[in-house]
Amino acid sequence: MNDIFSNDSLLTNLSNTLNSVESSLKDYLTTSRSSDLYDYLNASNDLRDMSLNLKPKLSNKESDILLSNIKNLMVTYLETTDFAVQEKRGRDIAGYTQQFNKATKVYDYTSEYIDKLKIYEFKENNAYYVQASRRLASLQVFNIAVIILATIVDFVLIILFSYRMTEPIIRLSKAASEIAQGNYDVPPVKVRSNDEVKTLALSFNHMAESIKRQVVEIQEKTRIENCLKEQEMQNLKMKSMLNEAELRSLQAQIDPHFMFNTLNAALQLAMFEGADRTQLFLENFSGLLRYNIGNMGIPSTLLDEIGNVESYVYLLNERYGNKISFTKEVDENLFNVEMPRMTLQPIVENSFIHGINSLESGGQIKVAAHRSGQAIRVEISDNGRGMSRETIEQILAGCPFETAGPKGKDGWSIGLKNVISRLMLFYHVEDVNKIVEIESQEKVGTCVAIILPIGERESSYV
């Protein structure tokens, strides 16, 4: 089992590191940022160390052959990616494009070999499991045979003594017959004499109680073993479902990533042509898209959330002619506070669509964050048309589970319910009033306050 878990962990880490190298290389070739180059160098060094630690055996075994091929492919892949980085730093577009395409092919081959090795080891481990199950079944049969043999021997001995003893021995034989028939609740045989018969009776009573305990233990062990087998089958099914879910998730990300890469290409084109305003517009839209297609299961920070909001507001102003004035008042010590991804932008979007959009000009949106007792309070306020108390109560009534419930009359319900529900699940809060407050006055504006509890997750950043 140690070898199985060790090999599985090695292949998983190898696959994850390979993906990190591919992702960081793609980011650096696209954006030329030093942070992406730093990520690539770290990931490539980790992958290089892993390849050095791979020591395949010289044999005809399929797993050893696959492992040897993976090691060779990783060496080729790292050489190709290093050439691509060198060409990029030398500003040779054709050169790093060619090297990147070559590295991508090697990456695909390496990933395919890793998947084949996982499948082969899964089949091999399954064979080990079947063999162990057969041995366990044989052991069970042996144990039952020993118990039956012991019971038969005891019963024969009791019958022999019953023919030679008086009335107490007859009672012992009757009790033994009851036990042999499966009645383990036989009362203890009482003998008044102080001779060997009493000793025999005491021993018999002890034996009956021991058999009863052994039968109960055997039944309990059988039940536990059946439960373990069922659990193992469920684990295998769950693993299969997780693999399928990961594949579907990867397939779902192909189109957004293609769009994101296309935007980056347009951004570079605008930069080369000197279209500064178009370049800035594409940078903000690209940043917003990058943030939106990120992993929703990984927490974000308050700083990243505010940056995403700034990109969104910039795009709105470009579209509607500087209709919005955006301000922020945030304590710099709170920038690293963790919170669910895509929390602030949906609220700002609701503020614009259902509040400020009806104004001809002079729209104002403000984001403020500060400490408030044992929590961090983040407020998003606007000077839009506001909403009624009935709408506010309807929004808060369906959280956290009815996130796609009926809309409020102003159309606020779905976006806010989704944000509030994710906050309640993220911080394990059951009372909606402890996580969000909404104050609004029609024709004056709305203020949505998010209350982030300071727990173990936040305390190390504040």
mmCIF file of C-alpha atoms in Angstrom, residues 78-293:
data_model
loop_
_atom_site.group_PDB
_atom_site.id
_atom_site.type_symbol
_atom_site.label_atom_id
_atom_site.label_comp_id
_atom_site.label_asym_id
_atom_site.label_seq_id
_atom_site.Cartn_x
_atom_site.Cartn_y
_atom_site.Cartn_z
ATOM 1 C CA LEU A 78 12.781 21.336 -20.437
ATOM 2 C CA GLU A 79 15.446 21.871 -23.105
ATOM 3 C CA THR A 80 12.794 23.054 -25.565
ATOM 4 C CA THR A 81 11.138 25.411 -23.056
ATOM 5 C CA ASP A 82 14.508 26.888 -22.114
ATOM 6 C CA PHE A 83 15.210 27.578 -25.796
ATOM 7 C CA ALA A 84 11.773 29.222 -26.094
ATOM 8 C CA VAL A 85 12.547 31.516 -23.145
ATOM 9 C CA GLN A 86 15.917 32.419 -24.631
ATOM 10 C CA GLU A 87 14.286 33.235 -27.978
ATOM 11 C CA LYS A 88 11.651 35.301 -26.182
ATOM 12 C CA ARG A 89 14.280 37.291 -24.311
ATOM 13 C CA GLY A 90 16.055 37.786 -27.620
ATOM 14 C CA ARG A 91 12.765 39.100 -29.106
ATOM 15 C CA ASP A 92 12.785 36.447 -31.819
ATOM 16 C CA ILE A 93 9.045 35.923 -32.274
ATOM 17 C CA ALA A 94 9.352 33.229 -34.898
ATOM 18 C CA GLY A 95 11.993 31.437 -32.844
ATOM 19 C CA TYR A 96 10.086 31.267 -29.555
ATOM 20 C CA THR A 97 6.846 30.450 -31.385
ATOM 21 C CA GLN A 98 8.511 27.467 -33.060
ATOM 22 C CA GLN A 99 10.088 26.319 -29.787
ATOM 23 C CA PHE A 100 6.796 26.759 -27.924
ATOM 24 C CA ASN A 101 4.925 24.663 -30.496
ATOM 25 C CA LYS A 102 7.588 21.967 -30.214
ATOM 26 C CA ALA A 103 7.391 22.103 -26.404
ATOM 27 C CA THR A 104 3.607 21.786 -26.570
ATOM 28 C CA LYS A 105 3.877 18.577 -28.599
ATOM 29 C CA VAL A 106 6.372 17.112 -26.131
ATOM 30 C CA TYR A 107 4.087 18.217 -23.285
ATOM 31 C CA ASP A 108 1.150 16.376 -24.874
ATOM 32 C CA TYR A 109 3.238 13.206 -25.309
ATOM 33 C CA THR A 110 4.459 13.407 -21.709
ATOM 34 C CA SER A 111 0.937 13.883 -20.325
ATOM 35 C CA GLU A 112 -0.275 10.945 -22.426
ATOM 36 C CA TYR A 113 2.501 8.688 -21.102
ATOM 37 C CA ILE A 114 1.758 9.739 -17.503
ATOM 38 C CA ASP A 115 -1.924 8.858 -18.020
ATOM 39 C CA LYS A 116 -0.957 5.478 -19.521
ATOM 40 C CA LEU A 117 1.305 4.774 -16.542
ATOM 41 C CA LYS A 118 -1.516 5.645 -14.126
ATOM 42 C CA ILE A 119 -3.892 3.288 -15.934
ATOM 43 C CA TYR A 120 -1.311 0.483 -15.958
ATOM 44 C CA GLU A 121 -0.599 0.878 -12.241
ATOM 45 C CA PHE A 122 -4.340 0.962 -11.533
ATOM 46 C CA LYS A 123 -4.776 -2.403 -13.271
ATOM 47 C CA GLU A 124 -1.768 -3.807 -11.441
ATOM 48 C CA ASN A 125 -3.071 -2.593 -8.073
ATOM 49 C CA ASN A 126 -6.473 -4.073 -8.820
ATOM 50 C CA ALA A 127 -4.829 -7.478 -9.373
ATOM 51 C CA TYR A 128 -3.131 -7.159 -5.985
ATOM 52 C CA TYR A 129 -6.483 -6.337 -4.412
ATOM 53 C CA VAL A 130 -8.152 -9.411 -5.929
ATOM 54 C CA GLN A 131 -5.320 -11.629 -4.705
ATOM 55 C CA ALA A 132 -5.585 -10.211 -1.177
ATOM 56 C CA SER A 133 -9.356 -10.730 -1.175
ATOM 57 C CA ARG A 134 -8.896 -14.391 -2.091
ATOM 58 C CA ARG A 135 -6.398 -14.879 0.714
ATOM 59 C CA LEU A 136 -8.769 -13.240 3.159
ATOM 60 C CA ALA A 137 -11.584 -15.551 2.080
ATOM 61 C CA SER A 138 -9.332 -18.586 2.622
ATOM 62 C CA LEU A 139 -8.419 -17.305 6.074
ATOM 63 C CA GLN A 140 -12.094 -16.923 6.955
ATOM 64 C CA VAL A 141 -12.814 -20.511 5.908
ATOM 65 C CA PHE A 142 -9.877 -21.713 8.015
ATOM 66 C CA ASN A 143 -11.096 -19.806 11.083
ATOM 67 C CA ILE A 144 -14.587 -21.206 10.759
ATOM 68 C CA ALA A 145 -13.201 -24.708 10.389
ATOM 69 C CA VAL A 146 -11.130 -24.301 13.562
ATOM 70 C CA ILE A 147 -14.154 -23.039 15.497
ATOM 71 C CA ILE A 148 -16.352 -25.869 14.253
ATOM 72 C CA LEU A 149 -13.675 -28.439 15.075
ATOM 73 C CA ALA A 150 -13.222 -27.015 18.581
ATOM 74 C CA THR A 151 -16.968 -27.063 19.157
ATOM 75 C CA ILE A 152 -17.230 -30.684 18.012
ATOM 76 C CA VAL A 153 -14.347 -31.757 20.271
ATOM 77 C CA ASP A 154 -15.923 -30.016 23.260
ATOM 78 C CA PHE A 155 -19.275 -31.592 22.540
ATOM 79 C CA VAL A 156 -17.771 -35.117 22.321
ATOM 80 C CA LEU A 157 -15.958 -34.636 25.611
ATOM 81 C CA ILE A 158 -19.160 -33.524 27.302
ATOM 82 C CA ILE A 159 -21.002 -36.580 25.970
ATOM 83 C CA LEU A 160 -18.277 -38.914 27.302
ATOM 84 C CA PHE A 161 -18.369 -37.403 30.787
ATOM 85 C CA SER A 162 -22.169 -37.401 30.839
ATOM 86 C CA TYR A 163 -22.244 -41.202 30.616
ATOM 87 C CA ARG A 164 -19.932 -41.520 33.630
ATOM 88 C CA MET A 165 -21.329 -38.888 35.941
ATOM 89 C CA THR A 166 -24.488 -38.487 37.933
ATOM 90 C CA GLU A 167 -27.323 -36.015 37.651
ATOM 91 C CA PRO A 168 -25.156 -32.825 37.592
ATOM 92 C CA ILE A 169 -23.333 -34.194 34.587
ATOM 93 C CA ILE A 170 -26.664 -34.909 32.868
ATOM 94 C CA ARG A 171 -27.588 -31.278 33.311
ATOM 95 C CA LEU A 172 -24.242 -30.321 31.845
ATOM 96 C CA SER A 173 -24.927 -32.481 28.800
ATOM 97 C CA LYS A 174 -28.332 -30.878 28.292
ATOM 98 C CA ALA A 175 -26.758 -27.441 28.473
ATOM 99 C CA ALA A 176 -24.096 -28.499 25.978
ATOM 100 C CA SER A 177 -26.830 -29.745 23.642
ATOM 101 C CA GLU A 178 -28.513 -26.366 23.803
ATOM 102 C CA ILE A 179 -25.264 -24.632 22.887
ATOM 103 C CA ALA A 180 -24.662 -27.066 20.044
ATOM 104 C CA GLN A 181 -28.094 -26.183 18.677
ATOM 105 C CA GLY A 182 -27.173 -22.504 18.612
ATOM 106 C CA ASN A 183 -28.714 -21.377 21.874
ATOM 107 C CA TYR A 184 -25.911 -19.379 23.493
ATOM 108 C CA ASP A 185 -28.120 -17.951 26.257
ATOM 109 C CA VAL A 186 -28.017 -21.132 28.342
ATOM 110 C CA PRO A 187 -28.011 -20.297 32.076
ATOM 111 C CA PRO A 188 -24.911 -21.378 34.048
ATOM 112 C CA VAL A 189 -24.978 -24.939 35.417
ATOM 113 C CA LYS A 190 -24.975 -24.794 39.220
ATOM 114 C CA VAL A 191 -23.393 -27.643 41.224
ATOM 115 C CA ARG A 192 -23.513 -27.751 45.030
ATOM 116 C CA SER A 193 -20.818 -30.311 45.599
ATOM 117 C CA ASN A 194 -17.164 -29.335 46.058
ATOM 118 C CA ASP A 195 -15.645 -32.141 44.041
ATOM 119 C CA GLU A 196 -14.329 -32.437 40.527
ATOM 120 C CA VAL A 197 -17.874 -32.143 39.133
ATOM 121 C CA LYS A 198 -18.121 -28.568 40.412
ATOM 122 C CA THR A 199 -14.790 -27.751 38.806
ATOM 123 C CA LEU A 200 -16.075 -29.218 35.583
ATOM 124 C CA ALA A 201 -19.291 -27.215 35.830
ATOM 125 C CA LEU A 202 -17.388 -23.983 36.398
ATOM 126 C CA SER A 203 -15.174 -24.684 33.417
ATOM 127 C CA PHE A 204 -18.195 -25.449 31.283
ATOM 128 C CA ASN A 205 -19.869 -22.199 32.255
ATOM 129 C CA HIS A 206 -16.722 -20.268 31.369
ATOM 130 C CA MET A 207 -16.471 -22.084 28.038
ATOM 131 C CA ALA A 208 -20.088 -21.265 27.172
ATOM 132 C CA GLU A 209 -19.545 -17.596 27.840
ATOM 133 C CA SER A 210 -16.323 -17.583 25.807
ATOM 134 C CA ILE A 211 -18.036 -19.240 22.832
ATOM 135 C CA LYS A 212 -20.797 -16.687 23.032
ATOM 136 C CA ARG A 213 -18.287 -13.835 22.933
ATOM 137 C CA GLN A 214 -16.374 -15.441 20.066
ATOM 138 C CA VAL A 215 -19.519 -15.853 17.993
ATOM 139 C CA VAL A 216 -20.428 -12.220 18.585
ATOM 140 C CA GLU A 217 -16.897 -11.131 17.652
ATOM 141 C CA ILE A 218 -16.936 -13.224 14.468
ATOM 142 C CA GLN A 219 -20.266 -11.721 13.447
ATOM 143 C CA GLU A 220 -18.976 -8.215 14.130
ATOM 144 C CA LYS A 221 -15.759 -8.846 12.162
ATOM 145 C CA THR A 222 -17.762 -10.177 9.229
ATOM 146 C CA ARG A 223 -19.976 -7.096 9.286
ATOM 147 C CA ILE A 224 -16.962 -4.757 9.426
ATOM 148 C CA GLU A 225 -15.233 -6.562 6.556
ATOM 149 C CA ASN A 226 -18.360 -6.275 4.410
ATOM 150 C CA CYS A 227 -18.571 -2.567 5.201
ATOM 151 C CA LEU A 228 -14.904 -2.094 4.271
ATOM 152 C CA LYS A 229 -15.411 -3.843 0.941
ATOM 153 C CA GLU A 230 -18.399 -1.647 0.168
ATOM 154 C CA GLN A 231 -16.413 1.452 1.137
ATOM 155 C CA GLU A 232 -13.543 0.456 -1.138
ATOM 156 C CA MET A 233 -15.919 0.051 -4.060
ATOM 157 C CA GLN A 234 -17.432 3.456 -3.330
ATOM 158 C CA ASN A 235 -13.953 4.995 -3.224
ATOM 159 C CA LEU A 236 -13.149 3.518 -6.634
ATOM 160 C CA LYS A 237 -16.399 4.877 -8.061
ATOM 161 C CA MET A 238 -15.717 8.280 -6.503
ATOM 162 C CA LYS A 239 -12.220 8.355 -7.999
ATOM 163 C CA SER A 240 -13.651 7.574 -11.420
ATOM 164 C CA MET A 241 -16.235 10.338 -11.058
ATOM 165 C CA LEU A 242 -13.538 12.831 -9.983
ATOM 166 C CA ASN A 243 -11.410 11.978 -13.015
ATOM 167 C CA GLU A 244 -14.416 12.492 -15.279
ATOM 168 C CA ALA A 245 -15.230 15.810 -13.561
ATOM 169 C CA GLU A 246 -11.647 17.021 -14.023
ATOM 170 C CA LEU A 247 -11.833 16.163 -17.728
ATOM 171 C CA ARG A 248 -15.123 18.033 -18.133
ATOM 172 C CA SER A 249 -13.697 21.023 -16.250
ATOM 173 C CA LEU A 250 -10.680 21.086 -18.569
ATOM 174 C CA GLN A 251 -12.936 20.895 -21.621
ATOM 175 C CA ALA A 252 -15.061 23.758 -20.270
ATOM 176 C CA GLN A 253 -11.969 25.970 -19.965
ATOM 177 C CA ILE A 254 -10.765 25.528 -23.555
ATOM 178 C CA ASP A 255 -12.972 28.230 -25.126
ATOM 179 C CA PRO A 256 -12.386 30.933 -22.419
ATOM 180 C CA HIS A 257 -8.648 30.360 -22.601
ATOM 181 C CA PHE A 258 -8.753 30.644 -26.387
ATOM 182 C CA MET A 259 -10.629 33.949 -26.048
ATOM 183 C CA PHE A 260 -8.125 35.159 -23.440
ATOM 184 C CA ASN A 261 -5.147 34.301 -25.670
ATOM 185 C CA THR A 262 -6.838 36.043 -28.612
ATOM 186 C CA LEU A 263 -7.275 39.189 -26.512
ATOM 187 C CA ASN A 264 -3.598 39.100 -25.578
ATOM 188 C CA ALA A 265 -2.718 38.898 -29.266
ATOM 189 C CA ALA A 266 -4.946 41.929 -29.941
ATOM 190 C CA LEU A 267 -3.281 43.722 -27.018
ATOM 191 C CA GLN A 268 0.176 43.165 -28.504
ATOM 192 C CA LEU A 269 -1.081 44.331 -31.895
ATOM 193 C CA ALA A 270 -2.460 47.562 -30.368
ATOM 194 C CA MET A 271 0.830 48.127 -28.557
ATOM 195 C CA PHE A 272 2.842 47.709 -31.769
ATOM 196 C CA GLU A 273 0.495 50.077 -33.650
ATOM 197 C CA GLY A 274 0.674 52.761 -30.903
ATOM 198 C CA ALA A 275 -3.057 52.634 -30.066
ATOM 199 C CA ASP A 276 -2.611 53.494 -26.380
ATOM 200 C CA ARG A 277 -6.292 53.846 -25.535
ATOM 201 C CA THR A 278 -7.170 50.603 -27.252
ATOM 202 C CA GLN A 279 -4.238 48.937 -25.500
ATOM 203 C CA LEU A 280 -5.458 50.143 -22.084
ATOM 204 C CA PHE A 281 -9.000 49.015 -22.873
ATOM 205 C CA LEU A 282 -7.818 45.553 -23.897
ATOM 206 C CA GLU A 283 -5.554 45.285 -20.830
ATOM 207 C CA ASN A 284 -8.482 45.935 -18.502
ATOM 208 C CA PHE A 285 -10.785 43.601 -20.386
ATOM 209 C CA SER A 286 -8.093 40.894 -20.498
ATOM 210 C CA GLY A 287 -7.497 41.255 -16.751
ATOM 211 C CA LEU A 288 -11.234 41.020 -16.077
ATOM 212 C CA LEU A 289 -11.524 37.906 -18.243
ATOM 213 C CA ARG A 290 -8.457 36.289 -16.618
ATOM 214 C CA TYR A 291 -9.958 36.866 -13.180
ATOM 215 C CA ASN A 292 -13.376 35.531 -14.183
ATOM 216 C CA ILE A 293 -12.071 32.256 -15.645
#
